[in-house]
Coordinates of C-alpha atoms in Angstrom, one line a residue:
M31 CA 29.2 -4.8 103.2
S32 CA 25.8 -4.9 102.1
D33 CA 22.8 -2.7 102.9
F34 CA 21.0 -2.3 105.6
S35 CA 16.5 -2.6 105.4
A36 CA 14.6 -1.9 107.5
E37 CA 12.4 -4.9 106.6
L38 CA 14.6 -6.4 109.1
L39 CA 13.9 -4.3 111.9
S40 CA 10.1 -2.8 111.0
G41 CA 7.8 -3.2 114.1
E42 CA 6.1 -5.2 111.5
R43 CA 7.5 -8.4 112.2
R44 CA 7.9 -7.5 116.5
S45 CA 5.1 -10.4 116.7
N46 CA 8.6 -13.3 114.9
W47 CA 10.3 -12.2 117.9
I48 CA 7.9 -14.6 120.4
R49 CA 9.0 -17.4 121.2
L50 CA 6.8 -20.5 121.6
R51 CA 8.2 -21.7 124.9
T52 CA 8.3 -17.8 126.7
I53 CA 4.3 -18.1 126.0
I54 CA 3.9 -22.1 127.0
R55 CA 6.2 -21.3 130.0
V56 CA 3.3 -17.2 130.3
R57 CA 0.6 -19.7 130.7
W58 CA 1.9 -22.3 132.9
F59 CA 1.8 -19.7 135.2
A60 CA -1.5 -19.0 134.8
V61 CA -2.7 -22.1 134.8
A62 CA -0.7 -22.6 138.4
G63 CA -2.6 -19.6 139.6
Q64 CA -5.8 -20.6 138.3
V65 CA -5.3 -24.3 139.9
I66 CA -4.6 -21.9 143.4
A67 CA -7.6 -19.9 143.6
L68 CA -10.2 -22.5 142.0
M69 CA -8.7 -24.7 145.4
V70 CA -8.5 -21.9 147.7
A71 CA -12.8 -21.3 146.8
Q72 CA -14.1 -24.7 147.6
W73 CA -11.4 -25.2 150.3
Y74 CA -11.5 -22.7 152.1
F75 CA -14.1 -20.1 151.9
G76 CA -16.0 -23.0 150.4
L77 CA -17.6 -21.3 148.0
E78 CA -20.4 -22.9 145.2
Q79 CA -19.8 -23.3 141.7
E80 CA -19.4 -25.9 138.7
Y81 CA -16.2 -26.5 139.4
G82 CA -16.1 -29.4 137.1
L83 CA -16.6 -26.7 134.1
C84 CA -13.4 -24.4 136.4
Y85 CA -11.2 -27.6 136.2
L86 CA -12.6 -28.9 132.4
A87 CA -10.8 -24.5 131.0
V88 CA -8.3 -25.1 133.4
G89 CA -7.5 -29.1 131.6
I90 CA -7.8 -27.4 128.3
S91 CA -4.7 -24.6 128.9
V92 CA -2.9 -27.3 130.3
I93 CA -4.0 -30.1 127.4
G94 CA -1.8 -27.6 124.3
N95 CA 0.8 -26.6 126.4
L96 CA 1.4 -30.0 126.2
I97 CA 0.1 -30.7 123.2
A98 CA 2.6 -27.8 122.4
M99 CA 5.5 -28.8 123.9
F100 CA 6.1 -32.3 121.8
V101 CA 4.4 -31.0 118.5
F102 CA 7.3 -28.4 118.4
P103 CA 10.3 -27.4 118.9
E104 CA 11.6 -25.1 121.8
N105 CA 13.3 -22.7 119.6
K106 CA 10.6 -21.9 117.1
L107 CA 9.0 -18.5 116.7
L108 CA 5.5 -17.6 116.1
S109 CA 4.4 -16.0 113.5
E110 CA 1.6 -12.4 113.4
T111 CA -1.5 -15.6 113.0
E112 CA -0.9 -17.6 115.3
N113 CA -0.1 -15.0 117.7
T114 CA -3.3 -13.8 117.7
F115 CA -4.6 -17.5 118.1
M116 CA -2.9 -17.9 121.4
I117 CA -4.1 -14.5 122.4
L118 CA -7.8 -15.2 121.8
F119 CA -7.3 -18.6 123.0
D120 CA -6.1 -17.0 126.5
L121 CA -8.9 -14.6 126.3
L122 CA -11.4 -16.8 125.6
Q123 CA -10.0 -19.2 128.9
L124 CA -10.1 -16.8 131.1
C125 CA -13.4 -14.7 129.6
F126 CA -15.0 -18.8 130.1
L127 CA -13.7 -19.5 133.5
L128 CA -15.3 -15.4 135.0
F129 CA -18.6 -16.8 133.2
L130 CA -18.5 -19.3 135.6
T131 CA -17.6 -18.3 139.0
G132 CA -19.6 -14.4 139.1
G133 CA -18.3 -12.9 135.9
L134 CA -17.3 -9.7 136.6
H135 CA -17.8 -9.4 140.8
N136 CA -15.9 -12.0 140.9
P137 CA -12.5 -9.7 141.8
F138 CA -10.1 -11.7 139.2
S139 CA -12.4 -10.2 136.4
V140 CA -9.4 -7.8 136.0
L141 CA -7.0 -10.1 134.7
L142 CA -9.4 -9.7 131.4
V143 CA -6.9 -6.0 130.7
G144 CA -3.4 -8.8 130.8
P145 CA -3.8 -10.6 127.3
I146 CA -4.4 -7.2 125.5
T147 CA -1.1 -5.3 126.9
I148 CA 0.1 -9.0 125.8
S149 CA -1.7 -8.6 122.2
A150 CA -0.3 -4.0 121.8
S151 CA 2.8 -4.6 122.4
V152 CA 4.1 -7.3 120.0
L153 CA 1.0 -8.3 117.5
S154 CA -0.4 -5.0 114.9
V155 CA -2.9 -2.2 114.8
R156 CA -5.6 -4.9 112.8
S157 CA -5.0 -7.5 115.6
T158 CA -5.4 -5.6 118.8
V159 CA -7.9 -3.6 117.9
A160 CA -9.4 -6.4 116.7
L161 CA -8.8 -8.6 120.5
A162 CA -9.4 -5.3 122.4
S163 CA -12.8 -5.2 120.5
L164 CA -13.9 -8.6 121.5
A165 CA -12.8 -8.5 124.9
I166 CA -15.2 -5.4 125.6
V167 CA -17.6 -7.6 124.5
L168 CA -17.3 -10.4 126.1
V169 CA -17.5 -8.2 129.6
T170 CA -20.6 -6.8 129.0
V171 CA -22.5 -9.8 128.3
M172 CA -20.9 -11.5 132.1
L173 CA -22.6 -8.2 133.3
E174 CA -25.8 -10.1 132.6
F175 CA -25.1 -13.2 131.8
H176 CA -22.8 -14.8 134.1
L177 CA -23.0 -17.6 137.4
P178 CA -24.0 -16.2 140.4
L179 CA -20.8 -17.3 143.1
R180 CA -22.7 -19.2 146.2
T181 CA -21.8 -19.3 149.5
E182 CA -21.3 -22.7 151.1
Q183 CA -25.0 -21.6 153.0
W184 CA -25.7 -20.9 149.2
F185 CA -26.0 -17.4 149.9
I186 CA -25.4 -15.4 146.6
L187 CA -22.4 -12.8 146.5
R188 CA -22.4 -9.9 144.4
M189 CA -22.2 -6.4 143.9
P190 CA -23.9 -3.0 144.2
D191 CA -25.5 -2.8 140.5
V192 CA -23.2 1.0 140.8
F193 CA -20.0 -0.9 142.2
L194 CA -20.8 -3.4 138.9
F195 CA -20.8 -0.8 137.0
G196 CA -17.7 1.5 137.3
T197 CA -16.4 -2.3 137.6
W198 CA -16.7 -2.6 134.2
A199 CA -16.5 0.8 133.5
A200 CA -13.3 0.3 135.0
I201 CA -12.0 -2.8 132.6
V202 CA -12.9 -1.5 129.1
I203 CA -10.6 1.9 130.3
A204 CA -8.2 -0.1 131.0
I205 CA -8.2 -2.6 127.7
V206 CA -8.4 0.8 125.7
F207 CA -5.6 2.7 127.8
S208 CA -3.1 -0.3 128.8
A209 CA -3.2 -0.7 124.5
V210 CA -2.6 2.6 123.7
Y211 CA -0.1 2.9 125.7
S212 CA 1.7 0.0 126.0
R213 CA 1.8 0.8 121.4
K214 CA 3.1 4.2 122.2
V215 CA 5.3 2.9 124.3
V216 CA 6.8 0.0 122.4
S217 CA 6.7 1.2 119.5
E218 CA 8.8 4.0 120.6
M219 CA 11.6 0.9 122.2
S220 CA 11.5 -0.5 118.9
S221 CA 11.9 2.8 116.0
M222 CA 15.1 3.8 118.2
S223 CA 16.4 -0.2 118.1
E224 CA 16.2 0.2 114.6
A225 CA 17.3 3.1 114.4
L226 CA 20.7 2.7 116.4
A227 CA 20.6 -0.9 115.4
A228 CA 21.2 1.7 112.2
T229 CA 23.9 3.8 113.0
Q230 CA 26.0 0.9 113.7
M231 CA 25.7 -0.4 110.6
A232 CA 26.3 2.7 109.0
L233 CA 29.0 3.3 112.1
A234 CA 30.8 -0.3 111.0
R235 CA 30.6 0.2 107.7
E236 CA 32.9 3.7 108.0
Q237 CA 35.1 1.8 110.3
K238 CA 36.0 -0.9 107.3
L239 CA 36.4 1.6 105.0
T240 CA 39.3 2.5 106.7
D241 CA 40.2 -0.4 108.0
L242 CA 40.4 -1.3 104.2
G243 CA 42.2 1.4 102.8
G244 CA 45.1 0.2 105.4
V245 CA 46.0 -2.4 103.7
V246 CA 46.0 -1.3 100.4
A247 CA 48.1 1.2 102.3
A248 CA 50.6 -1.3 103.6
A249 CA 50.0 -3.2 100.5
A250 CA 51.7 -0.3 98.5
H251 CA 54.3 0.3 101.1
E252 CA 55.3 -3.4 100.7
L253 CA 55.5 -3.9 96.9
G254 CA 57.1 -0.4 96.4
T255 CA 60.7 -1.9 96.6
P256 CA 59.7 -4.7 94.0
L257 CA 57.6 -2.4 91.8
A258 CA 60.9 0.3 91.3
T259 CA 63.4 -2.2 91.2
I260 CA 61.2 -4.0 88.0
K261 CA 60.9 -0.2 87.1
L262 CA 65.0 0.3 87.2
T263 CA 65.2 -3.3 85.4
S264 CA 63.1 -2.6 83.2
A265 CA 64.8 1.0 82.3
E266 CA 69.0 -0.9 81.5
L267 CA 66.8 -3.4 79.7
M268 CA 65.1 -0.3 77.1
E269 CA 68.9 1.0 76.5
E270 CA 70.7 -1.9 76.1
L271 CA 67.4 -2.7 73.6
E272 CA 67.6 -0.4 71.4
D273 CA 68.5 -1.7 68.3
D274 CA 65.7 -4.6 69.3
E275 CA 62.0 -3.1 68.3
T276 CA 59.9 -5.9 68.8
L277 CA 62.0 -6.6 72.6
Y278 CA 62.0 -1.9 73.3
E279 CA 59.1 -2.9 73.1
D280 CA 58.8 -5.1 75.4
A281 CA 60.9 -3.8 77.4
A282 CA 58.3 -0.5 77.1
L283 CA 55.8 -2.3 78.0
I284 CA 56.7 -3.6 81.2
R285 CA 58.3 -0.2 82.7
E286 CA 55.0 1.3 81.9
Q287 CA 52.7 -1.1 83.8
A288 CA 54.4 -1.4 86.1
D289 CA 54.5 3.0 87.0
R290 CA 50.6 2.2 86.8
C291 CA 50.3 -1.1 89.0
R292 CA 52.3 2.4 91.4
D293 CA 49.4 4.4 90.6
I294 CA 46.9 1.6 91.5
L295 CA 47.7 1.7 94.4
R296 CA 48.8 5.4 95.5
D297 CA 45.3 6.1 94.4
M298 CA 42.9 3.2 96.4
G299 CA 45.3 3.8 100.0
R300 CA 45.1 7.6 100.0
A301 CA 42.2 7.6 102.7
G302 CA 43.3 5.1 104.9
K303 CA 46.9 4.9 105.4
D304 CA 46.8 3.6 109.1
D305 CA 50.0 5.5 110.3
L306 CA 50.5 6.9 114.0
H307 CA 50.7 10.3 113.0
L308 CA 47.5 10.1 110.6
R309 CA 45.3 8.8 113.4
K310 CA 45.1 12.4 114.5
A311 CA 44.8 15.5 111.9
P312 CA 44.7 19.0 112.2
L313 CA 41.2 20.3 112.3
M314 CA 40.4 21.7 109.1
T315 CA 41.9 18.4 107.5
L316 CA 40.0 16.5 109.3
I317 CA 36.4 19.3 107.8
E318 CA 37.8 18.5 104.1
E319 CA 37.9 14.6 104.8
A320 CA 34.6 15.1 105.4
A321 CA 32.8 17.3 103.1
E322 CA 35.2 16.1 100.4
P323 CA 32.1 13.3 98.9
H324 CA 30.1 16.6 97.9
M325 CA 32.4 19.5 97.2
D326 CA 31.9 18.3 93.1
R327 CA 27.5 18.2 93.9
G328 CA 26.4 21.8 92.7
K329 CA 26.5 23.8 95.5
D330 CA 29.1 25.8 97.0
V331 CA 30.8 24.3 100.2
H332 CA 33.1 27.0 102.3
L333 CA 35.3 25.5 105.6
E334 CA 35.9 28.4 107.2
I335 CA 37.3 29.9 110.3
A336 CA 36.2 32.1 112.9
A337 CA 37.1 35.4 112.3
S338 CA 38.9 35.6 116.0
Q339 CA 41.2 32.5 114.7
V340 CA 41.9 34.0 111.7
D341 CA 45.2 34.5 113.2
D342 CA 45.5 31.8 115.4
E343 CA 48.8 29.2 113.7
N344 CA 47.8 27.6 116.9
A345 CA 45.0 24.8 115.5
P346 CA 43.8 22.2 117.0
L347 CA 45.2 18.6 116.4
V348 CA 41.8 16.0 116.7
L349 CA 41.9 13.1 117.3
R350 CA 40.4 11.2 113.8
K351 CA 37.9 9.2 114.4
S352 CA 35.8 7.5 112.8
E353 CA 32.1 8.6 114.6
I354 CA 33.8 12.8 114.5
I355 CA 33.8 12.2 110.0
H356 CA 31.5 10.4 109.5
G357 CA 28.8 12.5 111.9
L358 CA 30.4 15.5 110.0
R359 CA 29.7 13.8 106.6
N360 CA 26.0 13.2 107.1
L361 CA 26.1 16.7 108.4
I362 CA 27.2 18.4 105.9
Q363 CA 25.3 16.1 103.3
N364 CA 22.3 16.7 104.7
A365 CA 23.1 20.9 104.0
V366 CA 24.4 19.9 100.2
D367 CA 20.6 18.0 100.0
F368 CA 18.6 21.2 101.1
S369 CA 20.8 24.2 100.3
R370 CA 20.4 26.4 96.9
E371 CA 23.0 28.0 96.0
N372 CA 25.9 27.6 99.8
V373 CA 27.0 25.5 103.1
W374 CA 29.4 27.6 105.2
V375 CA 31.6 24.4 107.2
E376 CA 32.8 27.5 109.8
A377 CA 35.6 26.1 112.9
G378 CA 36.8 28.2 116.0
W379 CA 37.7 26.7 119.4
D380 CA 39.4 28.4 122.4
E381 CA 40.9 27.0 125.6
N382 CA 38.4 24.6 126.6
T383 CA 36.1 24.2 123.6
I384 CA 36.0 23.1 119.9
T385 CA 33.3 24.5 118.3
L386 CA 31.4 23.8 113.9
R387 CA 28.4 25.3 113.1
I388 CA 27.5 24.2 109.8
M389 CA 24.8 26.7 108.2
D390 CA 23.5 26.8 104.8
D391 CA 21.2 29.4 102.6
G392 CA 18.3 26.8 102.0
R393 CA 14.7 26.8 104.0
G394 CA 15.0 25.4 106.6
Y395 CA 13.5 23.5 109.4
P396 CA 10.0 22.8 109.4
L397 CA 8.9 24.4 112.6
H398 CA 6.6 21.8 113.6
L399 CA 9.8 19.5 113.6
I400 CA 12.4 21.6 115.3
G401 CA 12.1 20.1 119.0
R402 CA 12.6 16.8 116.9
I403 CA 15.0 17.7 115.2
G404 CA 17.7 14.1 115.6
D405 CA 14.4 12.0 116.1
P406 CA 14.7 8.4 114.4
F407 CA 12.1 7.8 111.5
V408 CA 10.8 11.3 112.0
R409 CA 10.8 12.0 107.8
R410 CA 7.9 9.3 107.4
R411 CA 6.7 10.6 103.8
R412 CA 8.6 13.0 102.3
S413 CA 6.9 15.4 100.3
E414 CA 6.9 15.9 96.4
R415 CA 9.3 19.4 96.3
D416 CA 11.3 17.0 98.4
R417 CA 11.6 14.0 96.0
K418 CA 12.4 17.0 93.2
Q419 CA 14.8 17.8 95.9
R420 CA 16.6 14.6 96.5
P421 CA 16.0 13.0 93.5
G422 CA 16.3 9.2 93.7
Y423 CA 16.7 9.2 98.0
E424 CA 14.3 7.7 99.4
G425 CA 15.8 7.4 103.2
M426 CA 14.2 6.4 106.7
G427 CA 14.8 9.3 108.2
L428 CA 18.2 8.8 109.9
G429 CA 20.2 10.4 108.5
L430 CA 20.4 13.3 111.8
F431 CA 19.8 10.6 113.9
I432 CA 22.9 8.6 112.8
A433 CA 24.8 12.4 112.6
K434 CA 23.8 12.9 116.5
T435 CA 24.5 9.9 118.2
L436 CA 27.7 9.1 116.5
L437 CA 29.0 12.7 116.9
E438 CA 27.4 12.1 121.2
R439 CA 29.3 9.3 121.4
S440 CA 32.5 11.1 120.5
G441 CA 31.3 14.1 123.1
A442 CA 29.9 16.5 121.2
E443 CA 26.0 18.8 122.0
L444 CA 24.1 19.3 119.4
S445 CA 22.0 22.7 119.0
F446 CA 19.6 22.9 115.5
A447 CA 18.3 26.1 114.7
N448 CA 16.8 28.0 111.3
G449 CA 19.3 31.2 110.4
S450 CA 16.6 33.6 111.0
E451 CA 16.4 32.6 114.2
N452 CA 19.4 32.3 115.2
P453 CA 22.2 35.4 115.6
A454 CA 25.7 33.2 114.7
A455 CA 24.5 33.2 111.3
T456 CA 24.7 37.3 111.5
A457 CA 27.6 37.5 113.3
A458 CA 29.3 35.2 110.7
G459 CA 29.2 37.9 108.5
T460 CA 26.7 35.0 106.2
K461 CA 24.2 34.9 104.3
A462 CA 22.5 31.5 106.1
S463 CA 18.9 31.7 105.6
G464 CA 18.3 27.0 107.1
A465 CA 19.2 24.8 108.9
I466 CA 22.6 25.6 111.3
V467 CA 23.6 22.9 113.2
E468 CA 25.5 23.8 115.5
V469 CA 29.0 21.2 117.1
V470 CA 30.9 22.0 120.4
W471 CA 32.7 19.3 122.1
P472 CA 34.4 19.9 125.3
R473 CA 38.3 20.4 123.7
D474 CA 40.6 17.1 126.0
T475 CA 37.8 15.1 124.6
V476 CA 38.9 15.6 121.6
D477 CA 42.2 17.6 121.3
A478 CA 45.4 14.7 120.4
N479 CA 47.7 16.7 122.8
S480 CA 45.3 15.9 125.8
E481 CA 46.3 13.5 128.3
K482 CA 43.8 11.1 128.1
N483 CA 44.3 11.2 124.0
A484 CA 47.7 10.5 123.9
I485 CA 48.7 8.3 121.5
P486 CA 51.4 6.1 122.5
I487 CA 54.3 6.7 120.2
G488 CA 55.3 2.8 117.8
E489 CA 56.2 1.0 115.5
N490 CA 53.3 1.3 112.7
P491 CA 52.3 -2.3 111.3
R492 CA 53.1 -4.4 108.9
F493 CA 50.8 -5.0 105.8
S494 CA 51.8 -8.8 107.8
Q495 CA 50.2 -7.9 111.4
L496 CA 46.6 -6.1 109.5
P497 CA 43.2 -7.7 110.1

């Protein structure tokens, strides 16, 4: 599976998510609303305005929409620059209409906040700041420069200066606040979406590797009989060809290569059998499988059972879920990366829960981030010390998020602490002064012997039935 590319989901590419057809439809609604407002003002309230210029401004929007509909395909995605110019056009068109219809004395002046809110949602910070600054300048200019609203008797409709200033202040504050608020919310949603996509890809990769191992294991099983036949036949030929040195060596080579094929298939399939009985495993076996890639990385990884369960022979039999294995593997990797010399993985259980603690003797979690552990993209920048400690590692800060998401999907609850703050480390009798992650499952969610997790007994799939 190809590696996850952050660029494909980067927040800087959010403008590419907007289709031209969406902008066209929204603009048609705006045009309809402007036409209705002008007709009501003209025929119902009898206001005297420059209706020719007003309908000209609306007509420009109509012409722009028609050109966009017939020149560009319906599925065209707008770039950052194209989106910026689209929003700029709508902003200038609305300001021109307000200039013709009383400026800030027109109650529809609050609509100026709309284009800036959309800009903050889909454009870069630079484009949003430029458009917001232009909107504030135009609003300020319209305080003094605008065509007045006049009644049929030619009376001028205007607000007192104090209310006019209040309207200006309210619009400026709304522009700034809505831009910042929308940007913050959309950025948070985008980060979460990217992180969840990365989690799904990590889980899919783990599942694909498991399925591939199952295929190899099935192939090894199916090829076992012909390889055994080749080996037996070659042995008989060796006995009969002892007098012919050349043919004897050929028969010996056949036997040696048959043994080699058997060893290769055994090594390839040892971690991925799809036997129904191997869809569940003892708890410590599952932990060993998760910790295996990190056992030979220069740190001592201690796999232990809690003191209260050392003599308990009825260890839980748990489901071998990809989410659990991959999630635990990420947590153990993080502990190994930041430990000095030792990592402790301690398992415990009772009638209702299964508990797992992963502890290390490193520096622990930064205090200012302890409440945000497990959020996506917490580690925006890497310190020089981290670069030396994890050379060649350029992650996106998603390791703990992926682990937390996958384990929570399996029904677990996670808590993060430092060793000096958590009595669990002292109670465990370790010298865990660094980070501590505690994973707690309700027993019936992962226990393979519970009724809702019962695996039906059936015939193992043959090679031809595997994907």
